[in-house]
Structures are given as structure tokens and as C-alpha cells.
mmCIF file of C-alpha atoms in Angstrom:
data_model
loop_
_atom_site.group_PDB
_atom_site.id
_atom_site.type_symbol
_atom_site.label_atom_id
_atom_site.label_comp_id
_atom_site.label_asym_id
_atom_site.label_seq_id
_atom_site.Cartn_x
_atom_site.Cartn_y
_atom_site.Cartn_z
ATOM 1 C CA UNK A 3 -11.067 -1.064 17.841
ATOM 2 C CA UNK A 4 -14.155 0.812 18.505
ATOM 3 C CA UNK A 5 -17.632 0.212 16.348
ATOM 4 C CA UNK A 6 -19.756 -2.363 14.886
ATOM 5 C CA UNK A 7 -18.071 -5.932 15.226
ATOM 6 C CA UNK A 8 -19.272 -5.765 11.448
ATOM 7 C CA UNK A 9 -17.544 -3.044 10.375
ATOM 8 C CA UNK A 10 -13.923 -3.891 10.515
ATOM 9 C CA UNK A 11 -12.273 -6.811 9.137
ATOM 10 C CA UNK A 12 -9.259 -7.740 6.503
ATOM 11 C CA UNK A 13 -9.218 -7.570 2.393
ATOM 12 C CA UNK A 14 -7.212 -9.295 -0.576
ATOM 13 C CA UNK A 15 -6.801 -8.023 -3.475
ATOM 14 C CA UNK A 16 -6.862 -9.897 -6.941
ATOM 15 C CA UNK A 17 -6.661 -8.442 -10.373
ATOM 16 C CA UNK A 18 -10.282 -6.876 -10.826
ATOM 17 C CA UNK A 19 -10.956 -5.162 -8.178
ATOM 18 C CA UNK A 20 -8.965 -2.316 -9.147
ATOM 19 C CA UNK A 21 -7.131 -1.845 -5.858
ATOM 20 C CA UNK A 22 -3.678 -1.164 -5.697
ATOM 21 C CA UNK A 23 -3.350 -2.742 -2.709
ATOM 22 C CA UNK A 24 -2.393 -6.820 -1.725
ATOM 23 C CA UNK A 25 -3.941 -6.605 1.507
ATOM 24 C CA UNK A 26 -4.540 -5.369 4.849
ATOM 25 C CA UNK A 27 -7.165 -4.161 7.324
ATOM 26 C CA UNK A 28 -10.255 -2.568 5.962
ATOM 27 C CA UNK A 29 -12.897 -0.330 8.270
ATOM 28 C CA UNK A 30 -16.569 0.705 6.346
ATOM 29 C CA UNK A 31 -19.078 2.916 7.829
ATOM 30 C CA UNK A 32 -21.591 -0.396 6.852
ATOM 31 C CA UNK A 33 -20.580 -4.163 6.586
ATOM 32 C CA UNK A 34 -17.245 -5.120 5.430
ATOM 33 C CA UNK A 35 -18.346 -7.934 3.850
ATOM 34 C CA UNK A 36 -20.682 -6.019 1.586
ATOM 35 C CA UNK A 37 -17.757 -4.350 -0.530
ATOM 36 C CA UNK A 38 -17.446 -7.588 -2.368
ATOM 37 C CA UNK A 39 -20.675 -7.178 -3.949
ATOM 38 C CA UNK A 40 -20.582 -5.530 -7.214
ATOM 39 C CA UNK A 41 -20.158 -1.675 -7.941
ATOM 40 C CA UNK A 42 -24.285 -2.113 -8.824
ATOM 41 C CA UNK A 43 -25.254 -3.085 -5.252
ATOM 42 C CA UNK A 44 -25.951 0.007 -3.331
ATOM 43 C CA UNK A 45 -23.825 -0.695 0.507
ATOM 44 C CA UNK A 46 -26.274 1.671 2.272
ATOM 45 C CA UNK A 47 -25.852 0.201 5.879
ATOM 46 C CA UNK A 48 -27.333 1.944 9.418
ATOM 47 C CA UNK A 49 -24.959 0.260 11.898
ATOM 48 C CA UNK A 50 -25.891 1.829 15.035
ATOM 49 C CA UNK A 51 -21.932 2.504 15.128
ATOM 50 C CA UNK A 52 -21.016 5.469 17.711
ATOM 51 C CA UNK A 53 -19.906 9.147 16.636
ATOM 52 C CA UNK A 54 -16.777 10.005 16.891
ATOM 53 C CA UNK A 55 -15.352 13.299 18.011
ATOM 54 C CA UNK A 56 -12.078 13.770 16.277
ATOM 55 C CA UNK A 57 -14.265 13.496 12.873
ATOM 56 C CA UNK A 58 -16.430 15.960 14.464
ATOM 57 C CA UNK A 59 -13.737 17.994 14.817
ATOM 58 C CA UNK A 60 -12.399 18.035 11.460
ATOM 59 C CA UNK A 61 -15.687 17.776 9.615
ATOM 60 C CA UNK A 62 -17.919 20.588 11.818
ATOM 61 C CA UNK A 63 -20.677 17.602 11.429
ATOM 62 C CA UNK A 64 -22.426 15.108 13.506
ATOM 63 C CA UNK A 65 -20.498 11.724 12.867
ATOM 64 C CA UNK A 66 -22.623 8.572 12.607
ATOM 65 C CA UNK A 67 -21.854 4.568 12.058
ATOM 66 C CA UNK A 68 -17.930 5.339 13.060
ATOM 67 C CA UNK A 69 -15.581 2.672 13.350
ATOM 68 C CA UNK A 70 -11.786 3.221 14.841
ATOM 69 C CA UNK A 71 -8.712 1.702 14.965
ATOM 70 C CA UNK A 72 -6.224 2.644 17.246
ATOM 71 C CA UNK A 73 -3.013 2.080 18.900
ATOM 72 C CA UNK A 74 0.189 2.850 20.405
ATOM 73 C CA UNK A 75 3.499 2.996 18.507
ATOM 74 C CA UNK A 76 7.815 3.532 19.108
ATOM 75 C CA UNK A 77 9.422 4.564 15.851
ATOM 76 C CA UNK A 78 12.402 3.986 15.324
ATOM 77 C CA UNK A 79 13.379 6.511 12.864
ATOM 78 C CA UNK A 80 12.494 9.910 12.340
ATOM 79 C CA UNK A 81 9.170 9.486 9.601
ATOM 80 C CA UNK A 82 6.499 7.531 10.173
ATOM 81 C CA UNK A 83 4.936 6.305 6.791
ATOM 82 C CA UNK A 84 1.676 3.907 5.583
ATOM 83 C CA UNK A 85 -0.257 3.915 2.568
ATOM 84 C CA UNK A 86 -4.447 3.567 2.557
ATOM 85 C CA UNK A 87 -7.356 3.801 -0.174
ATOM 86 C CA UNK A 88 -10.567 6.053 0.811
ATOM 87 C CA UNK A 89 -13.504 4.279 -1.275
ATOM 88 C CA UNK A 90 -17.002 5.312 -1.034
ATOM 89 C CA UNK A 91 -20.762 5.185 -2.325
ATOM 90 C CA UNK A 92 -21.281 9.044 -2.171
ATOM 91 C CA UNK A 93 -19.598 8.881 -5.789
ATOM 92 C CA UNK A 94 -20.496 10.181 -8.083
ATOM 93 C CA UNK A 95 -24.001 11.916 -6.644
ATOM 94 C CA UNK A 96 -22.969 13.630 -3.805
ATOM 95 C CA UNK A 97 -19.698 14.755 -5.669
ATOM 96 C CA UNK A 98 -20.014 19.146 -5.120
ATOM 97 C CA UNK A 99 -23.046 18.276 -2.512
ATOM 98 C CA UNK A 100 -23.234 19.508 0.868
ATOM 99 C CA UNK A 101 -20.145 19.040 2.828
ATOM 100 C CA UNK A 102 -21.945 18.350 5.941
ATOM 101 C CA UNK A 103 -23.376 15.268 4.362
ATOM 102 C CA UNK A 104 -19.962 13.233 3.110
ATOM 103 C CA UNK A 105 -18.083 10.655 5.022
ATOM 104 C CA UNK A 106 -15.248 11.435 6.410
ATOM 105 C CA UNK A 107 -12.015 9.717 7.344
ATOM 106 C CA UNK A 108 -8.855 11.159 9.834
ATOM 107 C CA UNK A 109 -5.784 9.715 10.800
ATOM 108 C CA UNK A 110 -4.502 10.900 13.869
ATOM 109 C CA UNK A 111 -1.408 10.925 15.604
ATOM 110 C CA UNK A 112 -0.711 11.927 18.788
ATOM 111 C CA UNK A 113 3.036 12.936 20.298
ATOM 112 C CA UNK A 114 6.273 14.728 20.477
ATOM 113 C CA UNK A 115 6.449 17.154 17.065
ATOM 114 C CA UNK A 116 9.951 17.033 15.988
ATOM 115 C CA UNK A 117 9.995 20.657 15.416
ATOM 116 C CA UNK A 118 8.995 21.636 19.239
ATOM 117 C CA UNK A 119 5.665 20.409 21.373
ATOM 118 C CA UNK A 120 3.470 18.054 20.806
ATOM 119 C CA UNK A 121 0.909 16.455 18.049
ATOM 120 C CA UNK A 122 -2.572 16.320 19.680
ATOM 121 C CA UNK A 123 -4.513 14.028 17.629
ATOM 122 C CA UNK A 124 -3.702 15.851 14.576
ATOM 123 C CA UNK A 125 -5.032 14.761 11.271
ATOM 124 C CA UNK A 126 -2.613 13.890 8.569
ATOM 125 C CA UNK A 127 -5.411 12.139 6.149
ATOM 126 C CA UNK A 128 -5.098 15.149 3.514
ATOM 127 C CA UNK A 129 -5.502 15.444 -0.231
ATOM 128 C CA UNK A 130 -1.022 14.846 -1.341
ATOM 129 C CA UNK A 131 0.408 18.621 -1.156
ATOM 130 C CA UNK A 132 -2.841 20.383 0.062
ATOM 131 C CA UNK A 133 -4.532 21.269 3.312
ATOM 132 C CA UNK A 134 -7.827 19.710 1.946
ATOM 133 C CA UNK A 135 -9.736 16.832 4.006
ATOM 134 C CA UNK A 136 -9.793 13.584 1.765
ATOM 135 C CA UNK A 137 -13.808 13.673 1.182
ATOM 136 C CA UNK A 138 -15.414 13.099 -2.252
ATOM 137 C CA UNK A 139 -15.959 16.708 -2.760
ATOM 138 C CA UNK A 140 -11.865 16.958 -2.689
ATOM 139 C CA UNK A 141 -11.200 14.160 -5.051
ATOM 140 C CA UNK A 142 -13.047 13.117 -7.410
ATOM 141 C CA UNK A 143 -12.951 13.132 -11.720
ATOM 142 C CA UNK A 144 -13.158 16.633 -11.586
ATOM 143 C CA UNK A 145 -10.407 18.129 -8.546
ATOM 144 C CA UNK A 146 -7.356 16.259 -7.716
ATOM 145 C CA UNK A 147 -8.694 14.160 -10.565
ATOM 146 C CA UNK A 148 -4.802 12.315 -10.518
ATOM 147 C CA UNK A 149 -5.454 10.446 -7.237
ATOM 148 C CA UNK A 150 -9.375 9.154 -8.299
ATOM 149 C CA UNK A 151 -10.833 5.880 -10.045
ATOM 150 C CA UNK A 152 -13.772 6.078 -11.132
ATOM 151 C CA UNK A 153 -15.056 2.437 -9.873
ATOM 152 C CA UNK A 154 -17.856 1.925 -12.878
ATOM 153 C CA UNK A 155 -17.728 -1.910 -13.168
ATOM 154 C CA UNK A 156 -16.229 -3.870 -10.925
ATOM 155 C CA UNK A 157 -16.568 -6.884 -8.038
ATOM 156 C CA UNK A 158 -16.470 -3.788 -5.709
ATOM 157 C CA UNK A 159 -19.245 -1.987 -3.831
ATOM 158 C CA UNK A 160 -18.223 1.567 -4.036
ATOM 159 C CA UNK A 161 -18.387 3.529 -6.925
ATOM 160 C CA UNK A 162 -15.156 5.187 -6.693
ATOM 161 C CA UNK A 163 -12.202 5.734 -4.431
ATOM 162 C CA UNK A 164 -8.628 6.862 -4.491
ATOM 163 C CA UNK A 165 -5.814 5.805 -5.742
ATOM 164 C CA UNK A 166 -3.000 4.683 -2.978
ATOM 165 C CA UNK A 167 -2.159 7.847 -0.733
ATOM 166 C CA UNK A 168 0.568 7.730 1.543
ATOM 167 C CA UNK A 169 0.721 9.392 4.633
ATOM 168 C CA UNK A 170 4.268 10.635 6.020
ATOM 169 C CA UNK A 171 4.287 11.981 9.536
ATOM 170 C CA UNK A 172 7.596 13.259 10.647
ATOM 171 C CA UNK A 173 8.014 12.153 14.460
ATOM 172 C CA UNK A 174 10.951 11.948 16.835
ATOM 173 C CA UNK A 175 12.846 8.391 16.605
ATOM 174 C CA UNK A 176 12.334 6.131 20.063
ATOM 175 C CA UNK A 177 9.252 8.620 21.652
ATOM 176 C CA UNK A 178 5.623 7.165 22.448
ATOM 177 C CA UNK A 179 3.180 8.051 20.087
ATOM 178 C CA UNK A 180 -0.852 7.265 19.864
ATOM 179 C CA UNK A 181 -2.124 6.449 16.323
ATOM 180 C CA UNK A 182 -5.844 6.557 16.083
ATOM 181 C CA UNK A 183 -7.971 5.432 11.910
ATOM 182 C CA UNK A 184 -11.160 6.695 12.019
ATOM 183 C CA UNK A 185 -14.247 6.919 9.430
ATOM 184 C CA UNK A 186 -17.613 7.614 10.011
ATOM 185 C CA UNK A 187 -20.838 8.661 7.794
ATOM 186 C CA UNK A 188 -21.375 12.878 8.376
ATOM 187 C CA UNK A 189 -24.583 14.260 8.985
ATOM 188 C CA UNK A 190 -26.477 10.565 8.518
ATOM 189 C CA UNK A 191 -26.287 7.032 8.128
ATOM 190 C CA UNK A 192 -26.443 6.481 4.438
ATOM 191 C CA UNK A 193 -23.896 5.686 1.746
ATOM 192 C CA UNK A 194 -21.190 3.767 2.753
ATOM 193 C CA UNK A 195 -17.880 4.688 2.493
ATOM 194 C CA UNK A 196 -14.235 2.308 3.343
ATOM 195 C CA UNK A 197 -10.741 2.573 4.138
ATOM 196 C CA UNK A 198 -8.438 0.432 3.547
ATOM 197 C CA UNK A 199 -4.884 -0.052 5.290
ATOM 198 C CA UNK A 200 -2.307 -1.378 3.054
ATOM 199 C CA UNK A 201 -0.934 -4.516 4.452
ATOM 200 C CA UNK A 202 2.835 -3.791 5.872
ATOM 201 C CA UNK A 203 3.211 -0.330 4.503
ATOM 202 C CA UNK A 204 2.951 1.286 8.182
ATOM 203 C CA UNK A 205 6.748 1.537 8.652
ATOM 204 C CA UNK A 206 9.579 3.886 10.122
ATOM 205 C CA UNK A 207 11.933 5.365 7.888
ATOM 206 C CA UNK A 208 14.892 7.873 8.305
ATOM 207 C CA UNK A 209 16.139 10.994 5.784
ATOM 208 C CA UNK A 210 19.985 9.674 7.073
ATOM 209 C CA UNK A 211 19.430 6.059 5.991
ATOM 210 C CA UNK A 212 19.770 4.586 2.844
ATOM 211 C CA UNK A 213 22.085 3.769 -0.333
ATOM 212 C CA UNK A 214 23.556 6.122 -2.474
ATOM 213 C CA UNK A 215 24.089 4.766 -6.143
ATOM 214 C CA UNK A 216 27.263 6.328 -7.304
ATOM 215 C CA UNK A 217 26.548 4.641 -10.724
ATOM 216 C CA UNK A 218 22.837 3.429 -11.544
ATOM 217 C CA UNK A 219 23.845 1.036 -14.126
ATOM 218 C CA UNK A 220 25.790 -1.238 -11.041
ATOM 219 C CA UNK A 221 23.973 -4.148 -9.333
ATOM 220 C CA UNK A 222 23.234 -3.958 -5.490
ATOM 221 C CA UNK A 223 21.150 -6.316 -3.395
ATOM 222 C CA UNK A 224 20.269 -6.889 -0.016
ATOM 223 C CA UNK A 225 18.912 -10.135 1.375
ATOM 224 C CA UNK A 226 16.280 -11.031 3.393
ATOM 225 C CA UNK A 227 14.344 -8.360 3.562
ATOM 226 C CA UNK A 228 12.914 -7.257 6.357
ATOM 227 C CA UNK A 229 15.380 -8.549 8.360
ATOM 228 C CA UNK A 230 15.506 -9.029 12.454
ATOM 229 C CA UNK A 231 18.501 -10.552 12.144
ATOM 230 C CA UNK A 232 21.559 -10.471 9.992
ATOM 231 C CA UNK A 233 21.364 -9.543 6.485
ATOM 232 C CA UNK A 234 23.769 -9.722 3.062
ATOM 233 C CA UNK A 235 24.229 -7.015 0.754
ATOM 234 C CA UNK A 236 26.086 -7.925 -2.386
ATOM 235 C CA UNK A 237 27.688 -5.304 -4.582
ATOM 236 C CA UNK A 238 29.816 -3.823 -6.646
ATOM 237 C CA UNK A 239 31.599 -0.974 -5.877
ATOM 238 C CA UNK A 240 30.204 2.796 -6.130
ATOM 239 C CA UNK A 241 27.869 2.512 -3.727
ATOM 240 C CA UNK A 242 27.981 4.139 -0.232
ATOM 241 C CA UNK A 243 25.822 2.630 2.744
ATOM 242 C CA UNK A 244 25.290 4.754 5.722
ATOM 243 C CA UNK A 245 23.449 3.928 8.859
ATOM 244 C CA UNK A 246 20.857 5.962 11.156
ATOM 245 C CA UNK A 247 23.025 8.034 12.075
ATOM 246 C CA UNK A 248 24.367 9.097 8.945
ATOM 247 C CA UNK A 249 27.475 7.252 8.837
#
């Protein structure tokens, strides 16, 4: 982790907050423990946090107040999947303001590219089915209104965020790959703005694995899961199981 000690920390959920999310690791461009004030208290936090130049990068911006998360990873199967919420206190005043003045989050990944050569620190934090850069000016009540709540009232700082976005990275099953979080304020140090990683969503899945229901109306279950060990499945017939490989 790189930025203010403050900055980075973990999150439950519980039924007001309007987060679709149980858990998991949270990183703010201000204080962490600020978002549990109220949507009416104003998280408007100068960290002294670094800059960060992947954000630069993406967001042609100076990048202030950053704080990153990152680490190394083997897959085991050929997509690489987790789920986070962008939140921030740009809405809903500096929705269709100057670009150069949002927050901006990336999520990079670094590695072999199934389809020939290598990621380098590409950023898959995108608007679902778009090219666009998950700021407020890209989702918000009025574009990609689908993925945006509008946080009026709540025991939540910001005043709006996303809904759950997944990210799904195809990779290369057993390779070495780099994953680097970032978010950092653009162009200042005002308005904070969060992301937050949904507890145990960051998994490896593969297109070859996985049940095929002959017949939706029979019963099939599989127990414990996760499993490191051995598991039971219990069915009826119609079903088909195949393993990584596709058998």
C-alpha cells in the first residue's frame, strides 16, 4: 500500500448504507473513517497523499492525495474477476464540470495477454460495455444512469456512487501477474472520493468450468464451498460436470 496511513482501511456494510457490498477493503482520497459520517458532512480532506502516475496517465491531470493498493497474483483459470463501488463527493456539483478536476480511480493489471504480448499496467476500471473512465462525469443520474445511486440521505459521506461493477480481465491460467487499485483527487485536493473492494469477490474463473443444467427444475448442490479440500455434490441426474479442462 502506498498513501496516507489514513486513507486505507476495511468497511461493513449494514442495511442503510445503501451498499451492495458485505465488506472488504476501502481506499478514499481523505480519511476512511470519515465516510461514516452522514451524506450532510462534506469529507473534503488534504492528505498530503503522493500523485500517482498511472492516474496521470489515464486522466491527462495532475493526481493529488492518491492512495494504492497493490500486489502480485497466479490465476488459476483463464478470467480474473472482482467486484468494487466508486463513491464520491464531486456528486452532484461537479457532475458535466471540468474533467481535469474529478477523481479518478484505475485498476491495473500487468502480464501475459492471452491473445499475444503483454498487459502493461492497463486499466480495466471502465464504465460496463464502454471505453469510458469510471469518473462522475461518466456515471451519474443523467449517463449510464443504470449503474448510479444517488446517495441523498444516508449514514454515508458521499453523495453518490455506483452501483457494484465488476471487473473481468481475461489472463492466461498459472502466469505472474501485477495488480495495482489506485484513486487519487485530479487537478486538487478537494472532494473526496472512495473505492471500495468487495470482500472475496477477487477470484479466478474459467469459460470450460462449470455445470450444465440439462433440466432447471432438478436439484444440484455442492458442499462446502470454497473448498481446499474435498467437496460433495449431490444430484439428480441431467446434469453434466466438467473440469478445467473441459472434461
Amino acid at each position: 500500500y502506498n498513501g496516507n496511513a489514513l486513507s486505507c482501511g476495511y468497511f461493513s456494510n449494514n442495511s442503510t448504507n445503501n451498499l451492495d457490498a458485505v465488506g472488504g477493503i476501502v481506499l478514499s482520497t481523505g480519511f476512511v473513517n470519515d465516510i461514516s459520517n452522514p451524506s450532510s458532512y462534506f469529507g473534503n480532506i488534504n492528505t498530503g497523499g503522493p500523485g500517482n502516475s498511472l492516474l496521470q496517465g489515464i486522466s491527462g491531470t495532475i493526481i493529488n492525495d492518491a492512495a494504492v493498493l497493490e500486489f502480485d497474483l497466479i490465476p488459476s483459470f483463464d478470467t480474473l474477476s472482482f467486484s468494487y463501488i466508486f463513491a464520491s463527493e464531486d456528486y452532484p456539483q461537479w457532475v458535466g464540470g471540468d474533467s481535469l478536476f474529478q477523481d479518478y480511480i484505475g485498476i491495473f493489471i500487468s502480464g501475459p495477454n492471452p491473445v499475444g504480448g503483454n498487459y502493461t499496467n492497463q486499466n480495466f476500471a471502465l464504465v460496463p460495455e464502454t471505453n469510458q473512465l469510471v469518473i462522475v462525469n461518466n456515471v451519474n443520474s443523467n449517463k449510464n444512469a443504470q449503474y448510479f445511486i444517488d446517495n441523498a440521505s444516508s449514514p454515508l459521506m458521499f453523495d453518490g456512487f455506483t452501483t457494484t461493477l465488476q471487473v473481468n480481465i481475461p489472463v492466461v491460467a498459472n502466469e505472474d501477474y501485477h495488480l495495482t487499485i489506485a484513486i487519487g483527487d485530479g487537478g486538487d485536493r478537494t472532494s473526496d472520493s472512495g473505492i471500495f473492494l468487495k470482500s472475496k469477490s477477487l477470484t479466478s474463473q474459467s469459460g470450460l468450468t462449470g455445470i450444465y443444467p440439462i433440466n432447471q427444475n432438478r436439484t444440484f448442490n455442492i458442499y462446502p464451498n470454497p473448498s481446499k479440500n474435498n467437496i460433495h455434490a449431490e444430484c439428480k441426474d441431467g446434469y453434466k460436470i466438467f473440469n478445467a479442462s473441459g472434461r
